[in-house]
Short mmCIF file of C-alpha atoms and ligand atoms in Angstrom, two decimals:
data_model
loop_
_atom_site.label_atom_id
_atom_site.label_comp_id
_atom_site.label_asym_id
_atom_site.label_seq_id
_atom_site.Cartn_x
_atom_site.Cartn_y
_atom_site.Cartn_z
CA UNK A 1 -19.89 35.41 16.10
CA UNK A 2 -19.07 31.93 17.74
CA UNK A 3 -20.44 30.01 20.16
CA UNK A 4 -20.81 30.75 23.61
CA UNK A 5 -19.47 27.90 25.12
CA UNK A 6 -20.01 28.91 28.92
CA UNK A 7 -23.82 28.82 28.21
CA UNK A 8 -23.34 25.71 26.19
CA UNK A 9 -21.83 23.61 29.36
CA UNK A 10 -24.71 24.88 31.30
CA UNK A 11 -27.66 23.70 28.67
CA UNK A 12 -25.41 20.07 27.96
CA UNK A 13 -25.24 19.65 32.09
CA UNK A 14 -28.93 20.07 31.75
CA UNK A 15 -29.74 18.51 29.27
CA UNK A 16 -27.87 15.18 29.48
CA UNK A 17 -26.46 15.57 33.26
CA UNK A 18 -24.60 12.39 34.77
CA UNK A 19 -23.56 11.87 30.85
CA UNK A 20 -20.94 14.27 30.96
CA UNK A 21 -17.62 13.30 32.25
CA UNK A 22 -15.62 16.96 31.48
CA UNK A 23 -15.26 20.03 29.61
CA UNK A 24 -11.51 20.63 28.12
CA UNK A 25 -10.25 24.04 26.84
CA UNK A 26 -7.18 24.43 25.50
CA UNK A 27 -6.32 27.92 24.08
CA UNK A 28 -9.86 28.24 22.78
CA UNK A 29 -10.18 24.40 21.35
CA UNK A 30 -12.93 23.07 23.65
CA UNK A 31 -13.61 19.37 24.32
CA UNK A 32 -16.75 17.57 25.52
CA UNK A 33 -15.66 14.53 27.30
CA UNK A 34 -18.93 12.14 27.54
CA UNK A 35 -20.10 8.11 28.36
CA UNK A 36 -20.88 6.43 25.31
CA UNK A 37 -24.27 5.30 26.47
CA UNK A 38 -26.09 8.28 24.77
CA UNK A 39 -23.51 9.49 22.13
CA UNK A 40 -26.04 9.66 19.86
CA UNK A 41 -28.71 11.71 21.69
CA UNK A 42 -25.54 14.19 22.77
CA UNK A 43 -24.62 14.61 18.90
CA UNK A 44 -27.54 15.04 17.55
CA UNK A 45 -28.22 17.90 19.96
CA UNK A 46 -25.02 19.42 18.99
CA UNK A 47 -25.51 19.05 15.60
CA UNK A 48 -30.22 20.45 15.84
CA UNK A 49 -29.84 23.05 18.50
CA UNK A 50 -29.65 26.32 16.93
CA UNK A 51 -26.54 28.09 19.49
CA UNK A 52 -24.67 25.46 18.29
CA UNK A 53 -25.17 24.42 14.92
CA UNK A 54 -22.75 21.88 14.35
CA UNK A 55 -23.64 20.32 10.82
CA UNK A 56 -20.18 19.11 9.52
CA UNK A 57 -18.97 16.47 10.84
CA UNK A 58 -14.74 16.47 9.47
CA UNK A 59 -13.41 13.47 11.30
CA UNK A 60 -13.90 10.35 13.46
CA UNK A 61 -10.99 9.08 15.15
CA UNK A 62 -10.05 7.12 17.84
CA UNK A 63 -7.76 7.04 20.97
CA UNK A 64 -6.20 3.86 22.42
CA UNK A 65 -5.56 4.44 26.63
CA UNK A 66 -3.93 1.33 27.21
CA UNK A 67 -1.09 1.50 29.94
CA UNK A 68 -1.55 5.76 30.16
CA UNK A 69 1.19 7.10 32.13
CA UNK A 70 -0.64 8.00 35.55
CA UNK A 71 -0.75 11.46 35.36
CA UNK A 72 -3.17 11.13 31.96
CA UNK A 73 -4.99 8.24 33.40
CA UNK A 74 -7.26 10.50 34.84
CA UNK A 75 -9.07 11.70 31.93
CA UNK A 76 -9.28 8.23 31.06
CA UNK A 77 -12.00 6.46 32.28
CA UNK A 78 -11.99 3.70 29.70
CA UNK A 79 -9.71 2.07 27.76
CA UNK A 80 -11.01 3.48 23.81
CA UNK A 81 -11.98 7.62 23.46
CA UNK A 82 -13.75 7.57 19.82
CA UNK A 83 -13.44 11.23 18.93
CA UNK A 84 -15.48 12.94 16.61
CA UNK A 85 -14.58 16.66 15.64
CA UNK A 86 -16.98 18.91 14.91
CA UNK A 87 -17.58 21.87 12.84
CA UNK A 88 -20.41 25.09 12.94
CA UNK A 89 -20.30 26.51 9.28
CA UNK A 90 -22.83 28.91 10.77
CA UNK A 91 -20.86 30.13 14.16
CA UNK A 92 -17.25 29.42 12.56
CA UNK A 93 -16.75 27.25 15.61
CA UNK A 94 -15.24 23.92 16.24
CA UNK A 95 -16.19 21.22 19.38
CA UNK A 96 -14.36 18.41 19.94
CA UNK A 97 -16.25 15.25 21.57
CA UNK A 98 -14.62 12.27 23.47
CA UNK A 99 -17.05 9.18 24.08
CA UNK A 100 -15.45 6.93 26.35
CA UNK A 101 -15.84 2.62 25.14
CA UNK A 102 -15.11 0.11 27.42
CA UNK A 103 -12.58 -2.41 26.49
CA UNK A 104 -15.67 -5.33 26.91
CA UNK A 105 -18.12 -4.99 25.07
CA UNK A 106 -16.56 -2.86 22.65
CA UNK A 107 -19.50 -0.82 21.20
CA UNK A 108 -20.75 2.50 20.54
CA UNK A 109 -24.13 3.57 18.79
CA UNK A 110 -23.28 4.53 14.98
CA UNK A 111 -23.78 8.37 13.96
CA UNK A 112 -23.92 7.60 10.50
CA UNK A 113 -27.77 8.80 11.09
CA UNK A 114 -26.86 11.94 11.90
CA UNK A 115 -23.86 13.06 9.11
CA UNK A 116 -23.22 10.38 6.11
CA UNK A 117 -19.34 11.43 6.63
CA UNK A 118 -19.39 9.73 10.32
CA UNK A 119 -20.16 6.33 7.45
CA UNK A 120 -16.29 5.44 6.29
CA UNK A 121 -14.58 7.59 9.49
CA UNK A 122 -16.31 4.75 11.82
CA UNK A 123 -15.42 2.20 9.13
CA UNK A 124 -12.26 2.83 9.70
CA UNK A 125 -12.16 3.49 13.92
CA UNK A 126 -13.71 -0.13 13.28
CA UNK A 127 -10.91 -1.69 11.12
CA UNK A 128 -7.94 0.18 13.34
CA UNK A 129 -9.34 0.02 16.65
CA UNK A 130 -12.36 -2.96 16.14
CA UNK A 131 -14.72 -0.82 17.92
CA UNK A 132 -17.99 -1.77 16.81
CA UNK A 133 -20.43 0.42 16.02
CA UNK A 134 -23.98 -0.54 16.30
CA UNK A 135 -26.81 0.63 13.64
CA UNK A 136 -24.08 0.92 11.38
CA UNK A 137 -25.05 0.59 7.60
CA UNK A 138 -22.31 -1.11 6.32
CA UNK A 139 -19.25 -2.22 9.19
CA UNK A 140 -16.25 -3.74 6.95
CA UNK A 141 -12.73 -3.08 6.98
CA UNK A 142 -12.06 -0.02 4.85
CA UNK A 143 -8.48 -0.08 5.16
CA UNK A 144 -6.84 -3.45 5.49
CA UNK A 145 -7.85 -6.58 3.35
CA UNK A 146 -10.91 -8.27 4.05
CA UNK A 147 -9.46 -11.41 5.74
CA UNK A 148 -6.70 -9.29 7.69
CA UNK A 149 -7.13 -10.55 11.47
CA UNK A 150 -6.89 -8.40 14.28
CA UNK A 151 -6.73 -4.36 14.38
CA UNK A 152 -3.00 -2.75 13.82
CA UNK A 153 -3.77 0.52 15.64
CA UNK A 154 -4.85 -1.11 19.42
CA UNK A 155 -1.48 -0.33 21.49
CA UNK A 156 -1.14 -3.34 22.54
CA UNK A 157 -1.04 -4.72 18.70
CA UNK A 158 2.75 -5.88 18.00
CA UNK A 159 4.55 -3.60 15.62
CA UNK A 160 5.64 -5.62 13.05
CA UNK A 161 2.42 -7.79 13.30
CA UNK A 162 1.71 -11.17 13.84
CA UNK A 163 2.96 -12.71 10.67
CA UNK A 164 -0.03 -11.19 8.37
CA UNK A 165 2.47 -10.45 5.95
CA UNK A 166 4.23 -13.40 5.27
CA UNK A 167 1.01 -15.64 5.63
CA UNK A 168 -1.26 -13.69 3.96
CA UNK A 169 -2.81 -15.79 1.08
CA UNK A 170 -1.50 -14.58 -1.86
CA UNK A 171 -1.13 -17.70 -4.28
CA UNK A 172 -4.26 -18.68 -3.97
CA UNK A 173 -6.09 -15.26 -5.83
CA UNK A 174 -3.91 -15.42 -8.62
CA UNK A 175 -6.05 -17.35 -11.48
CA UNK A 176 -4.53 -19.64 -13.37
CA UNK A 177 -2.64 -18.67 -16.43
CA UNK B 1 31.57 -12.95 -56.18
CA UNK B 2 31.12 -9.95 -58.55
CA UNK B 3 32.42 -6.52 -58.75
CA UNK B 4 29.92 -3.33 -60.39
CA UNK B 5 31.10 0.22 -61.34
CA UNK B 6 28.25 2.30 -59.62
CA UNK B 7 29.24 5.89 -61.13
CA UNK B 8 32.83 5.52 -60.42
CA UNK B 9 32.64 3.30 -56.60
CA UNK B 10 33.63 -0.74 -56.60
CA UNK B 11 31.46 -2.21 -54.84
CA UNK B 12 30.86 -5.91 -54.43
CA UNK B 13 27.18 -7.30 -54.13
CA UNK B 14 26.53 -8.79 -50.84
CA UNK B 15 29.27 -6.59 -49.23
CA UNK B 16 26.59 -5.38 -46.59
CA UNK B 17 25.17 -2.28 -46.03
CA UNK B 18 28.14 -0.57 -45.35
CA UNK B 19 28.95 -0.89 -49.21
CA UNK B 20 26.55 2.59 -49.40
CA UNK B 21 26.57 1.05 -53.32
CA UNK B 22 22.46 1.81 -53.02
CA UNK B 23 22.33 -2.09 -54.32
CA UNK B 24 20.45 -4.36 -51.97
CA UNK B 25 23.08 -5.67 -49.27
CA UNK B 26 22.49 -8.58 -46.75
CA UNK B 27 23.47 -9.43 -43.12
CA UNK B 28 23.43 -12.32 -41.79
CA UNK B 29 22.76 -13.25 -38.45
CA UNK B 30 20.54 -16.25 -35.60
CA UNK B 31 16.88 -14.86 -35.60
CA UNK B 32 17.12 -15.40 -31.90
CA UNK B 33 19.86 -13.06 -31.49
CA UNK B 34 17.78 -10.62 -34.14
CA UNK B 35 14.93 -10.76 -31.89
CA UNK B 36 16.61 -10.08 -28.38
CA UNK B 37 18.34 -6.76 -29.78
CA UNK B 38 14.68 -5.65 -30.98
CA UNK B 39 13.55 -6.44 -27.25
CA UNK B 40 16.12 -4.89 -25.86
CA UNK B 41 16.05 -1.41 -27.99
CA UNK B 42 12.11 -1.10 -26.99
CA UNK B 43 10.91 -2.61 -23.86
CA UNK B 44 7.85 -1.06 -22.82
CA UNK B 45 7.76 -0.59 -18.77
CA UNK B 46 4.53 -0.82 -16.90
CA UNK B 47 5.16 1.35 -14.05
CA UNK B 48 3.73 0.03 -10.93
CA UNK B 49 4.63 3.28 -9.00
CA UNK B 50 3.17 3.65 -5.33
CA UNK B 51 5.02 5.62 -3.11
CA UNK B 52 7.79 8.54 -3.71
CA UNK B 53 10.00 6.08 -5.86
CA UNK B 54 7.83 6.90 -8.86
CA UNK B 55 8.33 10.43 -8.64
CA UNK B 56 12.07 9.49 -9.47
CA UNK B 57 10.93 7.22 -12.12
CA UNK B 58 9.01 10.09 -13.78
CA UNK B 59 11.60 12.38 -13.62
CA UNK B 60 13.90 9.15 -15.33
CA UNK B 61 11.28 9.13 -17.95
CA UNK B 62 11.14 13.33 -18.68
CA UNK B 63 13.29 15.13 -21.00
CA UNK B 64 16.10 15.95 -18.53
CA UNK B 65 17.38 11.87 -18.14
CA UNK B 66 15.26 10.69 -21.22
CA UNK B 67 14.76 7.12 -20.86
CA UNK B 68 13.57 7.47 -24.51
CA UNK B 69 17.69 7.16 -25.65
CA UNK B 70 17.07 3.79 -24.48
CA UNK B 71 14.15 2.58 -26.49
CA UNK B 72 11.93 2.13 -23.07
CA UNK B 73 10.29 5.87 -23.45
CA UNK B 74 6.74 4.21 -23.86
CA UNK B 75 5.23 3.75 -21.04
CA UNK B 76 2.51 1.55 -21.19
CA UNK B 77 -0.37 1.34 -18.24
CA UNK B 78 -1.97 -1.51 -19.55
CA UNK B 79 0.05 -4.77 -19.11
CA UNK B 80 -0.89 -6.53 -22.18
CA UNK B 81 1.03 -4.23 -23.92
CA UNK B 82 4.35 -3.99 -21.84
CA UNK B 83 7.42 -6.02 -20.65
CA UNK B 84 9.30 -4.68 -18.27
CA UNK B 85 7.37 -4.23 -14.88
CA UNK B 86 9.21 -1.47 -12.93
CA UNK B 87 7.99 -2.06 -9.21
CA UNK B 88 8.69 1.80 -7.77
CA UNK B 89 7.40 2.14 -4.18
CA UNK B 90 5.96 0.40 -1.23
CA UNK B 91 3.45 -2.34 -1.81
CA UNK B 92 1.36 -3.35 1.22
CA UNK B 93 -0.19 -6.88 1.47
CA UNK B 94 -3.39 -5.42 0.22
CA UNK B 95 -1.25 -4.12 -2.83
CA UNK B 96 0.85 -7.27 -3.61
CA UNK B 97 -2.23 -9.46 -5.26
CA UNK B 98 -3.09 -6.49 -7.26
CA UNK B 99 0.87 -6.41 -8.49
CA UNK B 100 1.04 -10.60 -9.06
CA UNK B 101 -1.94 -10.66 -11.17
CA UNK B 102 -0.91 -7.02 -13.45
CA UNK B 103 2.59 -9.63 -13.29
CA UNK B 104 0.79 -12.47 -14.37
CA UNK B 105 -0.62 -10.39 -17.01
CA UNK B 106 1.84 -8.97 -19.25
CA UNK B 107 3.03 -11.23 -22.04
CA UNK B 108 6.19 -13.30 -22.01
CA UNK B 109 8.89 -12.43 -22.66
CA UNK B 110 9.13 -10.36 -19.15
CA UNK B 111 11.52 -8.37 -16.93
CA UNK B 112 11.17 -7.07 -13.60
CA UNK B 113 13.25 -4.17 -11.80
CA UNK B 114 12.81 -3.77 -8.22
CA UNK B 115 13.39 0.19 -7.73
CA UNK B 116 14.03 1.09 -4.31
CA UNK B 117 14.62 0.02 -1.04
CA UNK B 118 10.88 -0.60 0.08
CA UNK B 119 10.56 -2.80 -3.44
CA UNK B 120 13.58 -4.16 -2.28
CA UNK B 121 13.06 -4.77 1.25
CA UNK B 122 10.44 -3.12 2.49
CA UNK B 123 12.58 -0.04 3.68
CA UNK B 124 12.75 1.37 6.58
CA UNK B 125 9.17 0.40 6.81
CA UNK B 126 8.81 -2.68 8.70
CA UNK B 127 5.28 -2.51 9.66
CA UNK B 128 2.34 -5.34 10.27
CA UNK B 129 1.22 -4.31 6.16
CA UNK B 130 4.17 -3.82 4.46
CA UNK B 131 5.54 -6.77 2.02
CA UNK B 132 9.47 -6.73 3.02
CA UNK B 133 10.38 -7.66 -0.68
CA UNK B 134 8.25 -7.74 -3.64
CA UNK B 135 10.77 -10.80 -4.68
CA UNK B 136 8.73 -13.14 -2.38
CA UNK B 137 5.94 -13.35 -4.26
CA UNK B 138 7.47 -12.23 -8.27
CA UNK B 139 10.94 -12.56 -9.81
CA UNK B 140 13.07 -10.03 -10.13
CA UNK B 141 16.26 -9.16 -12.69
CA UNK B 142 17.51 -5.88 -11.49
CA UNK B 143 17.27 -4.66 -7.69
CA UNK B 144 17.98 -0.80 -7.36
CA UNK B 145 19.27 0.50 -4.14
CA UNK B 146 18.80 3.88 -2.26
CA UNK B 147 15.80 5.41 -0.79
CA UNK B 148 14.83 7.18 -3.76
CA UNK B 149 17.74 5.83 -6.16
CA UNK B 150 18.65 8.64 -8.82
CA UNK B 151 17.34 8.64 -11.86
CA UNK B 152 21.04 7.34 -12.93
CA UNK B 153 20.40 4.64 -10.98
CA UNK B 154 17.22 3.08 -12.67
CA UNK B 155 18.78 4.16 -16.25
CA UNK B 156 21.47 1.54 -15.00
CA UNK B 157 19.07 -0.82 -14.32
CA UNK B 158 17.77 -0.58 -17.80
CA UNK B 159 20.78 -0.76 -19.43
CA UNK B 160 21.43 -3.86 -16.98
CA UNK B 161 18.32 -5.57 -18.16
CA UNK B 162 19.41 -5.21 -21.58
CA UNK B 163 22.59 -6.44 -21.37
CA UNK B 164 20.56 -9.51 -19.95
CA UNK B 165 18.10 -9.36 -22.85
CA UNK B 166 21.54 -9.17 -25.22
CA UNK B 167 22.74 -12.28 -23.67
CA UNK B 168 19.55 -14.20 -24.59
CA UNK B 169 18.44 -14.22 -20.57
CA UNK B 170 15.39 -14.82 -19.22
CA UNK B 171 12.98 -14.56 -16.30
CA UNK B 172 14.94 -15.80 -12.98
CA UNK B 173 13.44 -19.32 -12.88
CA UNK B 174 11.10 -18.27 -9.82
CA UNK B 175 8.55 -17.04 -11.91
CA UNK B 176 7.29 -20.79 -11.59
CA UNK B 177 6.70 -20.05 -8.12
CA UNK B 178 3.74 -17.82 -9.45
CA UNK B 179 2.52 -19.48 -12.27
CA UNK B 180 1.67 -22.45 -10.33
CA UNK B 181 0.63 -20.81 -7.32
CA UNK B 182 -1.47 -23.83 -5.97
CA UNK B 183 1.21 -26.03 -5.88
CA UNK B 184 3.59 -23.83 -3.96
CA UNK B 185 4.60 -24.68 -0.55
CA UNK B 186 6.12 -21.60 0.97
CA UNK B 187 6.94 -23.10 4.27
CA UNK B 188 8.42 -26.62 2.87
CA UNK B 189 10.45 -24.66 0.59
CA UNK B 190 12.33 -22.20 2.45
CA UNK B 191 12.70 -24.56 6.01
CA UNK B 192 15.31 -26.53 4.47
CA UNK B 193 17.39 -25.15 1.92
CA UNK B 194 18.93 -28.41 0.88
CA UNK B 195 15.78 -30.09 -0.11
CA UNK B 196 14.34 -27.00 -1.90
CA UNK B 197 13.76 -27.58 -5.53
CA UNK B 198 17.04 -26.66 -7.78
CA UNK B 199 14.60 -23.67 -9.59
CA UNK B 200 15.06 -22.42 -6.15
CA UNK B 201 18.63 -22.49 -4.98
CA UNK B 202 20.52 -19.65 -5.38
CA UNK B 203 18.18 -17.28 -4.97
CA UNK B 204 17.38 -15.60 -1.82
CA UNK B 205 14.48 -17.91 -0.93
CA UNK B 206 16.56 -20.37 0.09
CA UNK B 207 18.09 -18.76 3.01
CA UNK B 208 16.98 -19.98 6.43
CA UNK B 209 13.07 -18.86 6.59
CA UNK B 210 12.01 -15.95 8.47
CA UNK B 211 9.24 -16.66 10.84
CA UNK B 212 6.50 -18.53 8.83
CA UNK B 213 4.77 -19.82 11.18
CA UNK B 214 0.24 -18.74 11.10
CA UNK B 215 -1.19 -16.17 12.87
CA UNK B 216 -3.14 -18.77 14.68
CA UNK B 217 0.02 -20.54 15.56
CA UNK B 218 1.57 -17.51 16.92
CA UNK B 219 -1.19 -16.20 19.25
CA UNK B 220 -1.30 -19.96 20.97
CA UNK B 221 2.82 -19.56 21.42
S1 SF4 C 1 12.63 3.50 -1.12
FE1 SF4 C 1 12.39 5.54 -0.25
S2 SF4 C 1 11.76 6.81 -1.98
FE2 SF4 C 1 11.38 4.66 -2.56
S3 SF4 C 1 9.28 4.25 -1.99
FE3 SF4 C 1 10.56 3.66 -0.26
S4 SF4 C 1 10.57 5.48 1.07
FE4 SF4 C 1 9.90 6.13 -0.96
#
């Protein structure tokens, strides 16, 4: 079985043209490198069109691009890749796909229409990265307390913080004894 | 004082138990003191285990190193029940409010072992989320090094907390630093060592203060 991914460019080229940006392959892992503008429209093909198939979405991620070396910058057209990886229980196949946000605004239509896993995964691309993700159901931090400022995982976030840990507010949720 | 014949043995009433006349003997002794060797032959831990420290403590608390030879076998996961908190891992700043108020819960009289380096110190992990030292925020008696100590290690600590409990020692005095959390000035106290309340001196909080300044403040410097 699997997926015949030489007629699958063709169909995406057709289908959603000046979208595209590239196809990767990498010892059989392909990539779909796409805009964000209709990340929705591009998954949800992916997900309905029968050669393809891909119902299970296993992960959302995301890729900061700040200060690539040059050679990379290339495949880098913006500064945040949010990366879902996707998975065809019927062809045994995986596909992985790279939308490409801007660093202003920093947005991205929600796919937490199309799989109720993409729900926490962008919850958390959200908390690490604070790429927002419109339509979503329910955008808090998953990860980090509520009040936590700023998001840990952007590059050009210091490593040891900015003081969250000693400033936090700590005495003030104890109750009284 | 009297002398019996018990089948053939002189004993004298009142000698003590150690008469073995089967006649009621006495000891006498301070009910404070009384009370301190019961706490100290059966403190109950709560184990606040989050990271690979606990694994350690577990294996402290199994047959092969048998905590249970010193009285603290029972591990108890509700607070109310325990007193000796046993902080075994990292705890992250989303972690630490959970850990004050569990603190805040257990009854008094309380004890607090630090196992670990990340307890300790935070570790090697000095990351934007990681609390570098649960001791900021609750006392602690015992602090265990190594990155997991043995279990060796935290049956030292236990035995160290009882020698404490057998001199009639409590909580370091910072646990006022959590039990009036409101009226706690973090940054007065630890600028200036010299004016910092006597509760405080001594302890590590008085050293010169790490960075304390807001996040706000920061990003404008
Ligand atoms: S001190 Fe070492 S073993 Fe203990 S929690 Fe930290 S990393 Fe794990």
């Amino acid at each position: 079985m699997g997926i015949d991914f030489k007629a699958l460019q063709e169909t995406v080229k057709q289908r959603f043209g000046e979208q595209v940006l590239a196809w990767s392959e990498f010892r059989g892992q392909y990539g779909l490198h796409v805009k964000s503008g209709r990340i929705v429209e591009v998954l949800r093909f992916l997900r309905d069109d029968p050669a393809t198939k891909f119902v299970m979405l296993t992960d959302v991620t995301c890729v900061d691009g700040l200060k690539l070396p040059e050679t990379m910058e290339q495949g880098f057209p913006e500064r945040f890749a949010v990366v879902y990886h996707l998975y065809s229980l019927e062809h045994n196949d995986r596909l992985r796909v790279k939308a490409f946000v801007p660093e202003d605004p920093c947005e991205i239509d929600s796919a937490a229409g199309l799989w109720a896993a993409a729900n926490w995964g962008e919850r958390e691309v959200f908390d690490l990265f604070g790429i927002n993700f419109r339509g979503h159901p329910d955008l808090r931090r998953i990860l980090m307390p509520a009040n936590y400022e700023g998001h840990p995982l952007r590059k050009d976030y210091p490593l040891k913080g900015r003081g969250e840990r000693d400033n936090f507010p700590k005495y003030t949720e104890i109750p009284e004894a | 004082m009297t002398t019996q014949q018990v089948e053939g043995v002189s004993a004298q009433v009142g000698a003590g138990p150690e008469s073995k006349s089967g006649e009621a003997g006495f000891i006498t002794t301070k009910l404070n003191a009384l009370l301190d060797w019961g706490r100290k032959n059966s403190l109950w831990p709560m184990p606040f285990g989050t990271a690979c420290c606990a694994i350690e403590m577990m294996a402290t608390l199994s047959s092969r190193y048998d905590l249970a030879r010193f009285g603290a076998e029972v591990i108890r996961f509700s607070p109310r029940q325990s007193d000796l908190m046993i902080v075994s891992g990292r705890i992250s700043i989303k972690m630490m409010p959970v850990l004050i108020e569990i603190y805040n819960q257990m009854p008094e009289p309380k004890w607090c072992i630090s196992m670990g380096a990340c307890a300790s110190s935070g570790g090697v992990f000095d990351t934007y989320t990681l609390i570098q030292g649960v001791d900021q925020f609750i006392p602690v008696d015992v602090y265990i090094p190594g990155c997991p100590p043995r279990p060796e290690s935290l049956i030292d600590a236990v035995m160290l907390i009882q020698q404490k409990i057998a001199r009639n020692q409590r909580q370091t005095k910072l646990y006022d630093r959590t039990r009036h959390p409101l009226d706690f000035e973090p940054v007065a106290l630890v600028s200036n060592a010299a004016e910092a309340p006597a509760t405080l001196t001594g302890s590590r909080h008085s050293l010169p203060p790490k960075d304390v300044r807001t996040v706000a403040e920061k990003d404008e410097a």
